[in-house]
mmCIF file of C-alpha atoms in Angstrom:
data_model
loop_
_atom_site.group_PDB
_atom_site.id
_atom_site.type_symbol
_atom_site.label_atom_id
_atom_site.label_comp_id
_atom_site.label_asym_id
_atom_site.label_seq_id
_atom_site.Cartn_x
_atom_site.Cartn_y
_atom_site.Cartn_z
ATOM 1 C CA UNK A 1 10.519 -30.762 8.413
ATOM 2 C CA UNK A 2 7.877 -28.284 7.148
ATOM 3 C CA UNK A 3 8.780 -25.328 4.947
ATOM 4 C CA UNK A 4 6.471 -22.392 4.239
ATOM 5 C CA UNK A 5 5.698 -21.386 0.656
ATOM 6 C CA UNK A 6 3.560 -18.360 -0.258
ATOM 7 C CA UNK A 7 2.653 -17.585 -3.855
ATOM 8 C CA UNK A 8 0.864 -14.547 -5.341
ATOM 9 C CA UNK A 9 -0.795 -13.804 -1.993
ATOM 10 C CA UNK A 10 -3.275 -10.940 -2.161
ATOM 11 C CA UNK A 11 -5.735 -9.570 0.354
ATOM 12 C CA UNK A 12 -8.304 -6.995 -0.740
ATOM 13 C CA UNK A 13 -11.040 -5.554 1.423
ATOM 14 C CA UNK A 14 -13.258 -2.518 1.678
ATOM 15 C CA UNK A 15 -12.216 0.343 3.964
ATOM 16 C CA UNK A 16 -14.449 3.382 4.114
ATOM 17 C CA UNK A 17 -15.870 2.544 0.715
ATOM 18 C CA UNK A 18 -12.479 2.151 -0.963
ATOM 19 C CA UNK A 19 -10.794 -0.999 -2.214
ATOM 20 C CA UNK A 20 -7.616 -1.577 -0.172
ATOM 21 C CA UNK A 21 -4.878 -4.162 -0.831
ATOM 22 C CA UNK A 22 -2.470 -4.288 2.112
ATOM 23 C CA UNK A 23 -0.902 -7.428 0.622
ATOM 24 C CA UNK A 24 -0.652 -7.626 -3.170
ATOM 25 C CA UNK A 25 0.999 -10.509 -5.040
ATOM 26 C CA UNK A 26 3.398 -11.556 -2.268
ATOM 27 C CA UNK A 27 5.781 -14.489 -2.821
ATOM 28 C CA UNK A 28 7.683 -15.885 0.162
ATOM 29 C CA UNK A 29 9.806 -18.975 0.880
ATOM 30 C CA UNK A 30 10.782 -19.892 4.446
ATOM 31 C CA UNK A 31 12.824 -22.926 5.438
ATOM 32 C CA UNK A 32 12.272 -24.935 8.600
ATOM 33 C CA UNK A 33 14.334 -23.484 11.447
ATOM 34 C CA UNK A 34 14.262 -19.917 10.145
ATOM 35 C CA UNK A 35 13.178 -16.770 11.954
ATOM 36 C CA UNK A 36 11.595 -14.294 9.522
ATOM 37 C CA UNK A 37 10.867 -10.643 10.233
ATOM 38 C CA UNK A 38 7.998 -8.842 8.540
ATOM 39 C CA UNK A 39 9.330 -5.312 8.806
ATOM 40 C CA UNK A 40 7.337 -2.182 8.156
ATOM 41 C CA UNK A 41 5.395 0.764 9.472
ATOM 42 C CA UNK A 42 1.918 0.517 10.947
ATOM 43 C CA UNK A 43 -0.701 -0.153 8.291
ATOM 44 C CA UNK A 44 1.646 -1.796 5.781
ATOM 45 C CA UNK A 45 -0.040 -5.220 6.030
ATOM 46 C CA UNK A 46 2.039 -7.081 8.648
ATOM 47 C CA UNK A 47 -0.891 -8.125 10.833
ATOM 48 C CA UNK A 48 -3.003 -8.909 7.761
ATOM 49 C CA UNK A 49 -0.303 -11.285 6.510
ATOM 50 C CA UNK A 50 -0.011 -13.005 9.905
ATOM 51 C CA UNK A 51 -3.789 -13.385 10.007
ATOM 52 C CA UNK A 52 -3.755 -15.108 6.612
ATOM 53 C CA UNK A 53 -0.934 -17.422 7.716
ATOM 54 C CA UNK A 54 -3.010 -18.301 10.781
ATOM 55 C CA UNK A 55 -6.111 -18.602 8.561
ATOM 56 C CA UNK A 56 -7.962 -16.073 10.655
ATOM 57 C CA UNK A 57 -8.407 -14.327 7.299
ATOM 58 C CA UNK A 58 -8.933 -15.955 3.914
ATOM 59 C CA UNK A 59 -6.842 -14.365 1.145
ATOM 60 C CA UNK A 60 -8.520 -12.906 -1.917
ATOM 61 C CA UNK A 61 -6.024 -14.686 -4.153
ATOM 62 C CA UNK A 62 -2.941 -16.875 -3.898
ATOM 63 C CA UNK A 63 -1.785 -19.925 -1.959
ATOM 64 C CA UNK A 64 -0.096 -20.690 1.360
ATOM 65 C CA UNK A 65 1.541 -24.094 1.721
ATOM 66 C CA UNK A 66 3.078 -25.257 5.017
ATOM 67 C CA UNK A 67 4.689 -28.654 4.576
ATOM 68 C CA UNK A 68 1.945 -30.805 3.105
ATOM 69 C CA UNK A 69 -0.842 -28.519 4.362
ATOM 70 C CA UNK A 70 -2.613 -26.264 1.863
ATOM 71 C CA UNK A 71 -3.565 -23.582 4.388
ATOM 72 C CA UNK A 72 -5.740 -21.610 1.984
ATOM 73 C CA UNK A 73 -7.832 -24.700 1.244
ATOM 74 C CA UNK A 74 -8.649 -25.655 4.843
ATOM 75 C CA UNK A 75 -12.189 -25.691 6.197
ATOM 76 C CA UNK A 76 -14.253 -27.288 8.946
ATOM 77 C CA UNK A 77 -12.476 -29.749 11.244
ATOM 78 C CA UNK A 78 -9.222 -29.509 9.289
ATOM 79 C CA UNK A 79 -9.116 -25.750 9.805
ATOM 80 C CA UNK A 80 -9.864 -26.091 13.519
ATOM 81 C CA UNK A 81 -7.132 -28.704 13.854
ATOM 82 C CA UNK A 82 -4.646 -26.462 12.034
ATOM 83 C CA UNK A 83 -5.372 -23.519 14.330
ATOM 84 C CA UNK A 84 -5.099 -25.693 17.436
ATOM 85 C CA UNK A 85 -2.096 -27.881 16.673
ATOM 86 C CA UNK A 86 -0.068 -26.412 13.802
ATOM 87 C CA UNK A 87 0.057 -22.668 14.438
ATOM 88 C CA UNK A 88 0.740 -20.774 17.657
ATOM 89 C CA UNK A 89 -0.008 -17.046 17.853
ATOM 90 C CA UNK A 90 1.627 -14.447 20.098
ATOM 91 C CA UNK A 91 -0.619 -11.387 20.181
ATOM 92 C CA UNK A 92 0.637 -7.818 20.500
ATOM 93 C CA UNK A 93 -1.650 -7.068 23.457
ATOM 94 C CA UNK A 94 -0.782 -10.359 25.256
ATOM 95 C CA UNK A 95 -4.519 -11.314 25.498
ATOM 96 C CA UNK A 96 -4.050 -13.056 28.845
ATOM 97 C CA UNK A 97 -7.104 -13.772 30.991
ATOM 98 C CA UNK A 98 -6.790 -11.310 33.915
ATOM 99 C CA UNK A 99 -8.427 -13.593 36.502
ATOM 100 C CA UNK A 100 -6.111 -16.543 35.793
ATOM 101 C CA UNK A 101 -2.549 -17.110 36.930
ATOM 102 C CA UNK A 102 0.314 -17.493 34.486
ATOM 103 C CA UNK A 103 0.107 -21.280 34.756
ATOM 104 C CA UNK A 104 -3.665 -21.275 34.318
ATOM 105 C CA UNK A 105 -3.417 -19.050 31.226
ATOM 106 C CA UNK A 106 -1.191 -21.652 29.587
ATOM 107 C CA UNK A 107 -3.156 -24.573 31.025
ATOM 108 C CA UNK A 108 -6.475 -23.379 29.609
ATOM 109 C CA UNK A 109 -5.018 -23.459 26.089
ATOM 110 C CA UNK A 110 -4.054 -27.080 26.627
ATOM 111 C CA UNK A 111 -7.362 -28.134 28.152
ATOM 112 C CA UNK A 112 -9.267 -26.516 25.287
ATOM 113 C CA UNK A 113 -7.356 -28.982 23.100
ATOM 114 C CA UNK A 114 -8.682 -31.916 25.168
ATOM 115 C CA UNK A 115 -5.472 -32.420 27.155
ATOM 116 C CA UNK A 116 -6.358 -33.979 30.581
ATOM 117 C CA UNK A 117 -6.192 -31.547 33.509
ATOM 118 C CA UNK A 118 -3.216 -33.074 35.306
ATOM 119 C CA UNK A 119 -1.199 -33.412 32.111
ATOM 120 C CA UNK A 120 -2.143 -29.858 31.109
ATOM 121 C CA UNK A 121 -0.938 -28.513 34.459
ATOM 122 C CA UNK A 122 2.390 -30.346 34.179
ATOM 123 C CA UNK A 123 2.868 -29.198 30.599
ATOM 124 C CA UNK A 124 2.017 -25.584 31.536
ATOM 125 C CA UNK A 125 4.588 -25.648 34.336
ATOM 126 C CA UNK A 126 7.227 -27.030 31.949
ATOM 127 C CA UNK A 127 6.478 -24.305 29.399
ATOM 128 C CA UNK A 128 6.745 -21.568 32.018
ATOM 129 C CA UNK A 129 10.098 -23.007 33.032
ATOM 130 C CA UNK A 130 11.173 -22.895 29.397
ATOM 131 C CA UNK A 131 10.404 -19.175 29.220
ATOM 132 C CA UNK A 132 12.078 -18.649 32.623
ATOM 133 C CA UNK A 133 8.908 -17.799 34.520
ATOM 134 C CA UNK A 134 8.585 -20.671 36.985
ATOM 135 C CA UNK A 135 8.768 -18.173 39.859
ATOM 136 C CA UNK A 136 5.740 -16.316 38.435
ATOM 137 C CA UNK A 137 3.538 -19.331 37.775
ATOM 138 C CA UNK A 138 1.013 -18.336 40.451
ATOM 139 C CA UNK A 139 0.973 -14.640 39.585
ATOM 140 C CA UNK A 140 -1.865 -13.001 37.681
ATOM 141 C CA UNK A 141 -1.174 -10.682 34.721
ATOM 142 C CA UNK A 142 -1.656 -7.514 36.781
ATOM 143 C CA UNK A 143 1.204 -8.608 39.037
ATOM 144 C CA UNK A 144 3.658 -9.156 36.182
ATOM 145 C CA UNK A 145 5.708 -6.798 34.013
ATOM 146 C CA UNK A 146 5.022 -6.405 30.320
ATOM 147 C CA UNK A 147 7.971 -8.629 29.469
ATOM 148 C CA UNK A 148 6.766 -11.338 31.824
ATOM 149 C CA UNK A 149 3.259 -11.202 30.378
ATOM 150 C CA UNK A 150 4.693 -11.508 26.880
ATOM 151 C CA UNK A 151 6.664 -14.595 27.901
ATOM 152 C CA UNK A 152 3.484 -16.124 29.313
ATOM 153 C CA UNK A 153 1.834 -15.393 25.962
ATOM 154 C CA UNK A 154 4.707 -17.151 24.185
ATOM 155 C CA UNK A 155 4.399 -20.156 26.511
ATOM 156 C CA UNK A 156 0.680 -20.297 25.722
ATOM 157 C CA UNK A 157 1.415 -20.163 21.977
ATOM 158 C CA UNK A 158 3.720 -23.170 22.436
ATOM 159 C CA UNK A 159 1.080 -25.184 24.309
ATOM 160 C CA UNK A 160 0.639 -27.764 21.525
ATOM 161 C CA UNK A 161 4.242 -27.546 20.309
ATOM 162 C CA UNK A 162 3.238 -25.956 16.974
ATOM 163 C CA UNK A 163 5.697 -26.068 14.061
ATOM 164 C CA UNK A 164 4.608 -22.551 12.988
ATOM 165 C CA UNK A 165 4.795 -19.662 15.480
ATOM 166 C CA UNK A 166 3.486 -16.197 14.543
ATOM 167 C CA UNK A 167 4.242 -13.151 16.706
ATOM 168 C CA UNK A 168 2.602 -9.772 16.140
ATOM 169 C CA UNK A 169 4.737 -6.850 17.423
ATOM 170 C CA UNK A 170 5.996 -8.878 20.418
ATOM 171 C CA UNK A 171 8.196 -6.031 21.691
ATOM 172 C CA UNK A 172 5.724 -3.176 21.175
ATOM 173 C CA UNK A 173 4.908 -2.656 24.872
ATOM 174 C CA UNK A 174 8.314 -3.519 26.342
ATOM 175 C CA UNK A 175 11.177 -1.349 27.543
ATOM 176 C CA UNK A 176 14.770 -2.091 26.565
ATOM 177 C CA UNK A 177 15.362 -4.288 29.610
ATOM 178 C CA UNK A 178 12.263 -6.424 29.068
ATOM 179 C CA UNK A 179 12.980 -6.757 25.336
ATOM 180 C CA UNK A 180 16.197 -8.705 25.898
ATOM 181 C CA UNK A 181 14.573 -11.848 27.278
ATOM 182 C CA UNK A 182 11.829 -11.894 24.659
ATOM 183 C CA UNK A 183 14.312 -11.495 21.798
ATOM 184 C CA UNK A 184 16.495 -14.346 23.025
ATOM 185 C CA UNK A 185 13.458 -16.567 23.432
ATOM 186 C CA UNK A 186 12.167 -15.889 19.904
ATOM 187 C CA UNK A 187 15.581 -16.700 18.470
ATOM 188 C CA UNK A 188 15.728 -19.979 20.414
ATOM 189 C CA UNK A 189 12.288 -21.011 19.160
ATOM 190 C CA UNK A 190 13.439 -20.906 15.539
ATOM 191 C CA UNK A 191 15.022 -24.347 15.344
ATOM 192 C CA UNK A 192 14.759 -27.266 12.899
ATOM 193 C CA UNK A 193 11.151 -28.392 12.808
ATOM 194 C CA UNK A 194 9.725 -24.948 13.496
ATOM 195 C CA UNK A 195 9.262 -21.693 11.560
ATOM 196 C CA UNK A 196 8.951 -18.417 13.484
ATOM 197 C CA UNK A 197 7.530 -15.323 11.779
ATOM 198 C CA UNK A 198 7.577 -12.003 13.618
ATOM 199 C CA UNK A 199 5.755 -8.865 12.468
ATOM 200 C CA UNK A 200 7.476 -5.754 13.779
ATOM 201 C CA UNK A 201 8.578 -2.196 13.170
ATOM 202 C CA UNK A 202 11.329 -2.707 15.789
ATOM 203 C CA UNK A 203 14.684 -2.783 14.014
ATOM 204 C CA UNK A 204 16.381 -4.151 17.147
ATOM 205 C CA UNK A 205 15.224 -7.560 15.931
ATOM 206 C CA UNK A 206 17.150 -7.347 12.656
ATOM 207 C CA UNK A 207 20.340 -9.096 13.868
ATOM 208 C CA UNK A 208 18.279 -12.106 14.971
ATOM 209 C CA UNK A 209 16.592 -12.765 11.649
ATOM 210 C CA UNK A 210 17.468 -15.305 9.000
ATOM 211 C CA UNK A 211 15.238 -13.523 6.499
ATOM 212 C CA UNK A 212 13.734 -10.011 6.456
ATOM 213 C CA UNK A 213 10.659 -9.150 4.403
ATOM 214 C CA UNK A 214 10.299 -5.382 4.115
ATOM 215 C CA UNK A 215 6.625 -4.688 3.546
ATOM 216 C CA UNK A 216 7.426 -0.972 3.569
ATOM 217 C CA UNK A 217 10.291 -0.368 1.144
ATOM 218 C CA UNK A 218 13.076 1.825 2.474
ATOM 219 C CA UNK A 219 13.472 5.151 0.753
ATOM 220 C CA UNK A 220 16.406 5.222 -1.606
ATOM 221 C CA UNK A 221 17.193 8.816 -0.542
ATOM 222 C CA UNK A 222 20.144 10.402 -2.353
ATOM 223 C CA UNK A 223 20.496 7.377 -4.652
ATOM 224 C CA UNK A 224 17.447 8.464 -6.660
ATOM 225 C CA UNK A 225 18.348 10.494 -9.714
ATOM 226 C CA UNK A 226 15.835 13.064 -10.979
ATOM 227 C CA UNK A 227 13.995 11.752 -13.996
ATOM 228 C CA UNK A 228 11.727 13.145 -16.684
ATOM 229 C CA UNK A 229 8.505 11.222 -17.358
ATOM 230 C CA UNK A 230 6.415 11.757 -20.459
ATOM 231 C CA UNK A 231 2.845 10.453 -20.391
ATOM 232 C CA UNK A 232 0.463 10.026 -23.278
ATOM 233 C CA UNK A 233 -3.117 11.265 -22.763
ATOM 234 C CA UNK A 234 -4.842 9.024 -20.205
ATOM 235 C CA UNK A 235 -1.656 7.043 -19.426
ATOM 236 C CA UNK A 236 -1.462 5.831 -15.815
ATOM 237 C CA UNK A 237 1.607 6.861 -13.796
ATOM 238 C CA UNK A 238 0.883 4.713 -10.721
ATOM 239 C CA UNK A 239 -2.017 2.850 -9.162
ATOM 240 C CA UNK A 240 -3.598 3.136 -5.750
ATOM 241 C CA UNK A 241 -1.782 0.723 -3.436
ATOM 242 C CA UNK A 242 1.559 0.842 -5.263
ATOM 243 C CA UNK A 243 4.792 1.490 -3.390
ATOM 244 C CA UNK A 244 6.490 4.733 -4.306
ATOM 245 C CA UNK A 245 9.788 6.538 -3.775
ATOM 246 C CA UNK A 246 9.353 9.581 -6.025
ATOM 247 C CA UNK A 247 7.573 12.922 -5.683
ATOM 248 C CA UNK A 248 6.274 14.339 -8.970
ATOM 249 C CA UNK A 249 6.180 17.916 -10.225
ATOM 250 C CA UNK A 250 4.004 18.686 -13.249
ATOM 251 C CA UNK A 251 5.969 20.567 -15.915
ATOM 252 C CA UNK A 252 3.271 20.619 -18.592
ATOM 253 C CA UNK A 253 -0.157 19.103 -19.079
ATOM 254 C CA UNK A 254 -2.415 17.934 -16.245
ATOM 255 C CA UNK A 255 -2.344 14.940 -13.890
ATOM 256 C CA UNK A 256 -5.626 13.528 -12.589
ATOM 257 C CA UNK A 257 -5.613 12.014 -9.083
ATOM 258 C CA UNK A 258 -8.409 9.563 -8.366
ATOM 259 C CA UNK A 259 -9.347 6.692 -6.077
ATOM 260 C CA UNK A 260 -10.979 3.364 -6.836
ATOM 261 C CA UNK A 261 -13.952 2.610 -4.617
ATOM 262 C CA UNK A 262 -14.813 -0.931 -3.552
ATOM 263 C CA UNK A 263 -17.467 -1.133 -6.304
ATOM 264 C CA UNK A 264 -14.659 -0.350 -8.826
ATOM 265 C CA UNK A 265 -16.074 3.108 -9.579
ATOM 266 C CA UNK A 266 -13.711 6.089 -9.681
ATOM 267 C CA UNK A 267 -13.685 9.061 -7.330
ATOM 268 C CA UNK A 268 -11.927 12.073 -8.826
ATOM 269 C CA UNK A 269 -9.869 13.894 -6.207
ATOM 270 C CA UNK A 270 -8.100 16.742 -7.951
ATOM 271 C CA UNK A 271 -6.224 17.824 -11.059
ATOM 272 C CA UNK A 272 -2.584 18.857 -10.621
ATOM 273 C CA UNK A 273 -1.570 21.559 -13.087
ATOM 274 C CA UNK A 274 1.880 22.820 -14.167
ATOM 275 C CA UNK A 275 3.953 23.865 -11.162
ATOM 276 C CA UNK A 276 1.976 21.641 -8.805
ATOM 277 C CA UNK A 277 3.297 18.502 -7.123
ATOM 278 C CA UNK A 278 1.910 15.258 -5.751
ATOM 279 C CA UNK A 279 2.934 11.870 -4.401
ATOM 280 C CA UNK A 280 5.076 13.053 -1.472
ATOM 281 C CA UNK A 281 3.338 11.084 1.288
ATOM 282 C CA UNK A 282 4.422 7.635 0.107
ATOM 283 C CA UNK A 283 8.187 8.282 0.213
ATOM 284 C CA UNK A 284 8.007 10.536 3.259
ATOM 285 C CA UNK A 285 6.191 8.048 5.479
ATOM 286 C CA UNK A 286 6.780 4.685 3.820
ATOM 287 C CA UNK A 287 3.133 4.406 2.785
ATOM 288 C CA UNK A 288 1.529 2.845 -0.260
ATOM 289 C CA UNK A 289 0.057 5.212 -2.791
ATOM 290 C CA UNK A 290 -3.310 6.406 -1.466
ATOM 291 C CA UNK A 291 -4.609 7.276 -4.928
ATOM 292 C CA UNK A 292 -3.976 6.600 -8.615
ATOM 293 C CA UNK A 293 -2.453 9.136 -11.010
ATOM 294 C CA UNK A 294 -2.811 9.470 -14.780
ATOM 295 C CA UNK A 295 -2.317 12.065 -17.478
ATOM 296 C CA UNK A 296 -5.276 14.179 -18.477
ATOM 297 C CA UNK A 297 -6.540 14.708 -21.995
ATOM 298 C CA UNK A 298 -3.222 15.995 -23.337
ATOM 299 C CA UNK A 299 0.410 14.838 -23.298
ATOM 300 C CA UNK A 300 1.938 15.473 -19.882
ATOM 301 C CA UNK A 301 5.539 15.949 -18.759
ATOM 302 C CA UNK A 302 6.618 15.349 -15.158
ATOM 303 C CA UNK A 303 9.816 15.515 -13.160
ATOM 304 C CA UNK A 304 10.225 12.712 -10.617
ATOM 305 C CA UNK A 305 12.410 13.587 -7.619
ATOM 306 C CA UNK A 306 13.718 11.833 -4.533
ATOM 307 C CA UNK A 307 12.813 13.482 -1.239
ATOM 308 C CA UNK A 308 16.075 15.402 -0.811
ATOM 309 C CA UNK A 309 15.962 16.847 -4.327
ATOM 310 C CA UNK A 310 12.255 17.615 -3.948
ATOM 311 C CA UNK A 311 12.832 19.512 -0.705
ATOM 312 C CA UNK A 312 15.692 21.380 -2.323
ATOM 313 C CA UNK A 313 13.578 22.401 -5.292
ATOM 314 C CA UNK A 314 10.774 23.549 -2.994
ATOM 315 C CA UNK A 315 13.214 25.412 -0.732
ATOM 316 C CA UNK A 316 12.294 23.310 2.312
ATOM 317 C CA UNK A 317 14.704 22.397 5.070
ATOM 318 C CA UNK A 318 14.804 18.643 5.934
ATOM 319 C CA UNK A 319 12.408 19.196 8.845
ATOM 320 C CA UNK A 320 10.081 21.623 7.112
ATOM 321 C CA UNK A 321 6.991 20.987 5.105
ATOM 322 C CA UNK A 322 4.924 18.901 7.516
ATOM 323 C CA UNK A 323 2.091 21.349 7.085
ATOM 324 C CA UNK A 324 2.768 22.030 3.417
ATOM 325 C CA UNK A 325 1.725 18.743 1.831
ATOM 326 C CA UNK A 326 -0.421 19.649 -1.109
ATOM 327 C CA UNK A 327 -1.837 16.508 -2.652
ATOM 328 C CA UNK A 328 -2.500 12.871 -1.710
ATOM 329 C CA UNK A 329 -0.750 9.735 -2.956
#
């Protein structure tokens, strides 16, 4: 039974002229039969990770091993075979063909894999029965609810009985009634011989998971004690792309904020002088650091605060400050 092993997985690409790493040095172990949630806010790298697991994207660095398949090393016919027979993908937007019925949407996935027409039709009907949609087999997407369309998409992903199923925000367009059937189905799919990985920001899925990977770390809130940080001239406090749970106030010296462009050159953003603050966006919104920070040409002293202490020091109420954010990162 295949297990999934990910080591030092990194994806770097250029976005608007800047080097971005949505996934940086990820290690992950998943056993056959497990349902894994990739939990995090939009933009944290969930879809990028799924795309690498499906080999729709090639990682910059690292390895992905599924059973005896080195996914990162696949090419040509082996890659095509992997995408057709080993991995099934459930897309966030369903991606059903509007002119085809539910059965035909599943059937076309089978026939593209050289399954004979009659066998493909029988298999499609069986899969729709499995997802409890036999009574909608002749309906087109426009005549089905969002939950029904998502179940058709799941049936299509199962067309070749893949041992690895990837689902990208499968509940994003569903109301609380429609979600129930999809959640139960995803849980049932995770059985010995199959791994199911679901990217989501929907915490309703948490009780179903065997393993949760939080790509956006949760803020530690009140548990963070204020700390004093002393930096030598030029010493880096954090790098662009790092996770962060502290906001920093400059007590003495100067902090330089800068970004690394995709050609590795630096773009200076601003200098934060004594009394100024920076770094609040990462803990407030669960984002990675959007810039790097380092001490200027002289020793620098900072106070690092959790969000509650920072708001208290600034005299903000818990809901204030949305328009008062001073510096990036």
